[in-house]
Every structure is written in C-alpha cells, then in structure tokens.
C-alpha cells in the first residue's frame, strides 16, 4: 500500500496574499506590519538619501500591489520583497548616477540661497579646497567621480570600457569615493561660511 500524496494546505500567508491582491485594506496593513522592517533594512543597506530611500520603499509596495496576484508561493514573499526592494534601490542609484552634479560644482551646494560678497569669497575657497580633496582621491575613484558628475555623465558601459570598473562595482566604488570625500571635508572642517 502506498503512502497518500499530501495535498498542499493553504497557509494563512496564502490567504493574506490573496486578500492583498484583492486590495483589502486590512490585508495591506498586515503585510506592511509583517514585512516593513525587512523592506526598510534592505533599502537601508544601499545608503540612499532619505527621500530616495522612501521612494524605494514606496516602489516596493507599489510592485507588490501590481504583482500580488502573480506571486505563486506566499512563503517566498519575504524573499520577493527583498529582491524587489534591492532592484528599486539600484534603479534609483542608476538614475541619480546619470543625473549627478558636476564635481567642479560641489562647492556651490554648500552655499546659502542669497550669498553676500563675503560669503561668495568663502564659498569659492571651499569649492577650491573640495576640488583639491577630489584630486587627492585614488585615481580610479577620481576618474569615476569625474565620469559620473560630468556635464554629460558617462554610461556604465563606457565607465566599464574606459576606466575598467566592472558594472556591478560602479555603485559601490562611487559610494566609497563619496564617503572618503565626505570624511575629508569633515576632517578639514570645510563649510561655506
């Protein structure tokens, strides 16, 4: 006599996912309650600006709303959300990398909205010092920042071909270069007046 074949029993998560797909508010609250910390932790790992991090979290929930009816295995929802959150972060990083501020203009970000002549003189000095700090970065990081923050930012493909940084390493290398630059700016006590 052969053993009976087990019939999959729907789990509470299956029912929850079905209710989310139907747009039931209570189901949405429950999913957000269960998985928000996971989504935010995944996004936090990308060290985005606060507004971009919120966009990534919102984008993750939007993708769930769009695809909840297609998720086959509710027990894999945590992994699905983590993957989607990571992709949302990468999309935002890619967008910001191609719409960056030229390195030569970094000092202008440190100025007030209505600078007086003294303030402009101090800001110009800070900008010169920041450009000097950029020049002190290791050549690979310096080249990457110049490429990403040029008037016409380079594509990742061009960066890979011309600078030799693999595509998957461009974002992390950029993050390390900016962190190093931020630390140097802080160490020198640079500020715009």
PDB file of C-alpha atoms in Angstrom, residues 38-186:
ATOM      1  CA  UNK A  38      12.602  43.725   6.163  1.00  0.00           C
ATOM      2  CA  UNK A  39      11.985  46.112   3.246  1.00  0.00           C
ATOM      3  CA  UNK A  40      13.456  49.091   5.102  1.00  0.00           C
ATOM      4  CA  UNK A  41      16.512  47.081   6.196  1.00  0.00           C
ATOM      5  CA  UNK A  42      17.157  46.043   2.599  1.00  0.00           C
ATOM      6  CA  UNK A  43      16.826  49.646   1.405  1.00  0.00           C
ATOM      7  CA  UNK A  44      18.994  50.949   4.260  1.00  0.00           C
ATOM      8  CA  UNK A  45      21.823  48.720   3.018  1.00  0.00           C
ATOM      9  CA  UNK A  46      22.066  50.863  -0.127  1.00  0.00           C
ATOM     10  CA  UNK A  47      22.703  54.068   1.867  1.00  0.00           C
ATOM     11  CA  UNK A  48      20.396  56.195  -0.251  1.00  0.00           C
ATOM     12  CA  UNK A  49      19.451  59.757   0.526  1.00  0.00           C
ATOM     13  CA  UNK A  50      16.356  59.774   2.816  1.00  0.00           C
ATOM     14  CA  UNK A  51      13.958  60.837   0.040  1.00  0.00           C
ATOM     15  CA  UNK A  52      15.335  58.179  -2.315  1.00  0.00           C
ATOM     16  CA  UNK A  53      15.078  55.539   0.418  1.00  0.00           C
ATOM     17  CA  UNK A  54      11.398  56.425   0.902  1.00  0.00           C
ATOM     18  CA  UNK A  55      10.898  56.223  -2.873  1.00  0.00           C
ATOM     19  CA  UNK A  56      12.477  52.751  -2.901  1.00  0.00           C
ATOM     20  CA  UNK A  57      10.215  51.559  -0.078  1.00  0.00           C
ATOM     21  CA  UNK A  58       7.137  53.019  -1.783  1.00  0.00           C
ATOM     22  CA  UNK A  59       8.203  51.497  -5.100  1.00  0.00           C
ATOM     23  CA  UNK A  60       8.497  48.092  -3.452  1.00  0.00           C
ATOM     24  CA  UNK A  61       4.944  48.282  -2.114  1.00  0.00           C
ATOM     25  CA  UNK A  62       3.734  49.522  -5.496  1.00  0.00           C
ATOM     26  CA  UNK A  63       5.307  46.491  -7.205  1.00  0.00           C
ATOM     27  CA  UNK A  64       3.576  44.226  -4.687  1.00  0.00           C
ATOM     28  CA  UNK A  65       0.258  45.901  -5.479  1.00  0.00           C
ATOM     29  CA  UNK A  66       0.873  45.369  -9.187  1.00  0.00           C
ATOM     30  CA  UNK A  67       2.008  41.743  -8.910  1.00  0.00           C
ATOM     31  CA  UNK A  68       0.403  40.258  -5.773  1.00  0.00           C
ATOM     32  CA  UNK A  69      -1.916  38.128  -7.870  1.00  0.00           C
ATOM     33  CA  UNK A  70       1.082  36.588  -9.693  1.00  0.00           C
ATOM     34  CA  UNK A  71       3.114  35.524  -6.657  1.00  0.00           C
ATOM     35  CA  UNK A  72       2.804  31.737  -6.622  1.00  0.00           C
ATOM     36  CA  UNK A  73       4.246  30.885  -3.216  1.00  0.00           C
ATOM     37  CA  UNK A  74       3.293  33.065  -0.273  1.00  0.00           C
ATOM     38  CA  UNK A  75       6.096  31.533   1.794  1.00  0.00           C
ATOM     39  CA  UNK A  76       8.543  33.225  -0.581  1.00  0.00           C
ATOM     40  CA  UNK A  77       7.026  36.686  -0.145  1.00  0.00           C
ATOM     41  CA  UNK A  78       9.856  37.885   2.125  1.00  0.00           C
ATOM     42  CA  UNK A  79      12.470  36.977  -0.494  1.00  0.00           C
ATOM     43  CA  UNK A  80      10.377  38.502  -3.252  1.00  0.00           C
ATOM     44  CA  UNK A  81      10.030  41.788  -1.344  1.00  0.00           C
ATOM     45  CA  UNK A  82      13.766  41.852  -0.562  1.00  0.00           C
ATOM     46  CA  UNK A  83      14.640  41.314  -4.219  1.00  0.00           C
ATOM     47  CA  UNK A  84      12.208  43.980  -5.398  1.00  0.00           C
ATOM     48  CA  UNK A  85      13.475  46.479  -2.787  1.00  0.00           C
ATOM     49  CA  UNK A  86      17.038  45.890  -3.982  1.00  0.00           C
ATOM     50  CA  UNK A  87      16.021  46.432  -7.597  1.00  0.00           C
ATOM     51  CA  UNK A  88      14.197  49.645  -6.681  1.00  0.00           C
ATOM     52  CA  UNK A  89      17.363  50.906  -4.963  1.00  0.00           C
ATOM     53  CA  UNK A  90      19.524  50.022  -7.958  1.00  0.00           C
ATOM     54  CA  UNK A  91      17.076  51.805 -10.263  1.00  0.00           C
ATOM     55  CA  UNK A  92      17.286  54.944  -8.125  1.00  0.00           C
ATOM     56  CA  UNK A  93      21.079  54.759  -7.903  1.00  0.00           C
ATOM     57  CA  UNK A  94      21.336  54.347 -11.652  1.00  0.00           C
ATOM     58  CA  UNK A  95      19.031  57.314 -12.225  1.00  0.00           C
ATOM     59  CA  UNK A  96      20.953  59.527  -9.808  1.00  0.00           C
ATOM     60  CA  UNK A  97      24.307  58.440 -11.245  1.00  0.00           C
ATOM     61  CA  UNK A  98      23.222  59.687 -14.639  1.00  0.00           C
ATOM     62  CA  UNK A  99      21.821  62.978 -13.367  1.00  0.00           C
ATOM     63  CA  UNK A 100      24.593  63.965 -10.969  1.00  0.00           C
ATOM     64  CA  UNK A 101      26.139  67.285 -10.148  1.00  0.00           C
ATOM     65  CA  UNK A 102      29.469  68.046 -11.794  1.00  0.00           C
ATOM     66  CA  UNK A 103      32.363  67.634  -9.338  1.00  0.00           C
ATOM     67  CA  UNK A 104      33.515  71.155 -10.160  1.00  0.00           C
ATOM     68  CA  UNK A 105      30.208  72.468  -8.742  1.00  0.00           C
ATOM     69  CA  UNK A 106      30.290  70.578  -5.415  1.00  0.00           C
ATOM     70  CA  UNK A 107      31.254  73.729  -3.517  1.00  0.00           C
ATOM     71  CA  UNK A 108      28.138  75.523  -4.753  1.00  0.00           C
ATOM     72  CA  UNK A 109      25.988  73.028  -2.877  1.00  0.00           C
ATOM     73  CA  UNK A 110      27.419  74.337   0.371  1.00  0.00           C
ATOM     74  CA  UNK A 111      26.270  77.937  -0.165  1.00  0.00           C
ATOM     75  CA  UNK A 112      23.231  79.767   1.203  1.00  0.00           C
ATOM     76  CA  UNK A 113      20.389  80.814  -1.066  1.00  0.00           C
ATOM     77  CA  UNK A 114      21.305  84.537  -1.003  1.00  0.00           C
ATOM     78  CA  UNK A 115      25.063  84.815  -0.585  1.00  0.00           C
ATOM     79  CA  UNK A 116      26.737  88.164   0.033  1.00  0.00           C
ATOM     80  CA  UNK A 117      30.209  89.039  -1.290  1.00  0.00           C
ATOM     81  CA  UNK A 118      31.985  87.708   1.819  1.00  0.00           C
ATOM     82  CA  UNK A 119      30.022  84.504   1.644  1.00  0.00           C
ATOM     83  CA  UNK A 120      30.822  84.085  -2.065  1.00  0.00           C
ATOM     84  CA  UNK A 121      34.530  84.533  -1.351  1.00  0.00           C
ATOM     85  CA  UNK A 122      34.425  81.890   1.394  1.00  0.00           C
ATOM     86  CA  UNK A 123      32.373  79.573  -0.845  1.00  0.00           C
ATOM     87  CA  UNK A 124      34.834  79.946  -3.695  1.00  0.00           C
ATOM     88  CA  UNK A 125      37.651  78.998  -1.304  1.00  0.00           C
ATOM     89  CA  UNK A 126      35.689  75.981  -0.043  1.00  0.00           C
ATOM     90  CA  UNK A 127      34.998  74.904  -3.636  1.00  0.00           C
ATOM     91  CA  UNK A 128      38.747  75.129  -4.412  1.00  0.00           C
ATOM     92  CA  UNK A 129      39.542  73.046  -1.342  1.00  0.00           C
ATOM     93  CA  UNK A 130      36.919  70.437  -2.225  1.00  0.00           C
ATOM     94  CA  UNK A 131      38.324  70.215  -5.760  1.00  0.00           C
ATOM     95  CA  UNK A 132      41.741  69.730  -4.157  1.00  0.00           C
ATOM     96  CA  UNK A 133      40.342  66.916  -1.998  1.00  0.00           C
ATOM     97  CA  UNK A 134      38.872  65.284  -5.096  1.00  0.00           C
ATOM     98  CA  UNK A 135      42.313  65.485  -6.705  1.00  0.00           C
ATOM     99  CA  UNK A 136      43.765  63.611  -3.705  1.00  0.00           C
ATOM    100  CA  UNK A 137      41.426  60.634  -4.166  1.00  0.00           C
ATOM    101  CA  UNK A 138      42.934  57.468  -5.656  1.00  0.00           C
ATOM    102  CA  UNK A 139      42.979  57.797  -9.444  1.00  0.00           C
ATOM    103  CA  UNK A 140      40.294  55.177 -10.068  1.00  0.00           C
ATOM    104  CA  UNK A 141      37.841  56.880  -7.686  1.00  0.00           C
ATOM    105  CA  UNK A 142      38.733  60.318  -9.027  1.00  0.00           C
ATOM    106  CA  UNK A 143      38.155  59.157 -12.618  1.00  0.00           C
ATOM    107  CA  UNK A 144      34.848  57.549 -11.672  1.00  0.00           C
ATOM    108  CA  UNK A 145      33.548  60.707  -9.972  1.00  0.00           C
ATOM    109  CA  UNK A 146      34.634  62.827 -12.930  1.00  0.00           C
ATOM    110  CA  UNK A 147      32.805  60.466 -15.298  1.00  0.00           C
ATOM    111  CA  UNK A 148      29.632  60.289 -13.210  1.00  0.00           C
ATOM    112  CA  UNK A 149      29.455  64.008 -12.442  1.00  0.00           C
ATOM    113  CA  UNK A 150      30.449  65.337 -15.867  1.00  0.00           C
ATOM    114  CA  UNK A 151      28.148  67.731 -17.746  1.00  0.00           C
ATOM    115  CA  UNK A 152      27.170  64.688 -19.784  1.00  0.00           C
ATOM    116  CA  UNK A 153      27.573  61.769 -17.351  1.00  0.00           C
ATOM    117  CA  UNK A 154      29.073  58.624 -18.809  1.00  0.00           C
ATOM    118  CA  UNK A 155      27.057  55.457 -19.151  1.00  0.00           C
ATOM    119  CA  UNK A 156      28.018  52.481 -17.012  1.00  0.00           C
ATOM    120  CA  UNK A 157      29.083  50.701 -20.199  1.00  0.00           C
ATOM    121  CA  UNK A 158      31.517  53.490 -21.058  1.00  0.00           C
ATOM    122  CA  UNK A 159      32.875  53.575 -17.496  1.00  0.00           C
ATOM    123  CA  UNK A 160      33.483  49.835 -17.654  1.00  0.00           C
ATOM    124  CA  UNK A 161      35.210  50.105 -21.032  1.00  0.00           C
ATOM    125  CA  UNK A 162      37.275  53.258 -20.413  1.00  0.00           C
ATOM    126  CA  UNK A 163      38.058  53.115 -16.690  1.00  0.00           C
ATOM    127  CA  UNK A 164      37.899  49.356 -16.254  1.00  0.00           C
ATOM    128  CA  UNK A 165      35.470  49.228 -13.323  1.00  0.00           C
ATOM    129  CA  UNK A 166      33.050  46.299 -13.669  1.00  0.00           C
ATOM    130  CA  UNK A 167      29.417  47.415 -13.936  1.00  0.00           C
ATOM    131  CA  UNK A 168      28.463  45.762 -10.664  1.00  0.00           C
ATOM    132  CA  UNK A 169      31.247  47.634  -8.855  1.00  0.00           C
ATOM    133  CA  UNK A 170      30.445  51.142 -10.101  1.00  0.00           C
ATOM    134  CA  UNK A 171      27.803  51.897  -7.436  1.00  0.00           C
ATOM    135  CA  UNK A 172      29.870  50.581  -4.508  1.00  0.00           C
ATOM    136  CA  UNK A 173      33.015  52.327  -5.790  1.00  0.00           C
ATOM    137  CA  UNK A 174      31.055  55.576  -6.143  1.00  0.00           C
ATOM    138  CA  UNK A 175      29.725  55.190  -2.590  1.00  0.00           C
ATOM    139  CA  UNK A 176      33.233  54.606  -1.211  1.00  0.00           C
ATOM    140  CA  UNK A 177      34.634  57.589  -3.135  1.00  0.00           C
ATOM    141  CA  UNK A 178      31.899  59.915  -1.868  1.00  0.00           C
ATOM    142  CA  UNK A 179      32.281  58.603   1.686  1.00  0.00           C
ATOM    143  CA  UNK A 180      36.037  59.222   1.504  1.00  0.00           C
ATOM    144  CA  UNK A 181      35.420  62.729   0.148  1.00  0.00           C
ATOM    145  CA  UNK A 182      32.797  63.450   2.841  1.00  0.00           C
ATOM    146  CA  UNK A 183      35.215  62.285   5.548  1.00  0.00           C
ATOM    147  CA  UNK A 184      37.969  64.512   4.155  1.00  0.00           C
ATOM    148  CA  UNK A 185      35.626  67.509   4.010  1.00  0.00           C
ATOM    149  CA  UNK A 186      34.561  66.882   7.618  1.00  0.00           C
TER     150      UNK A 186
END
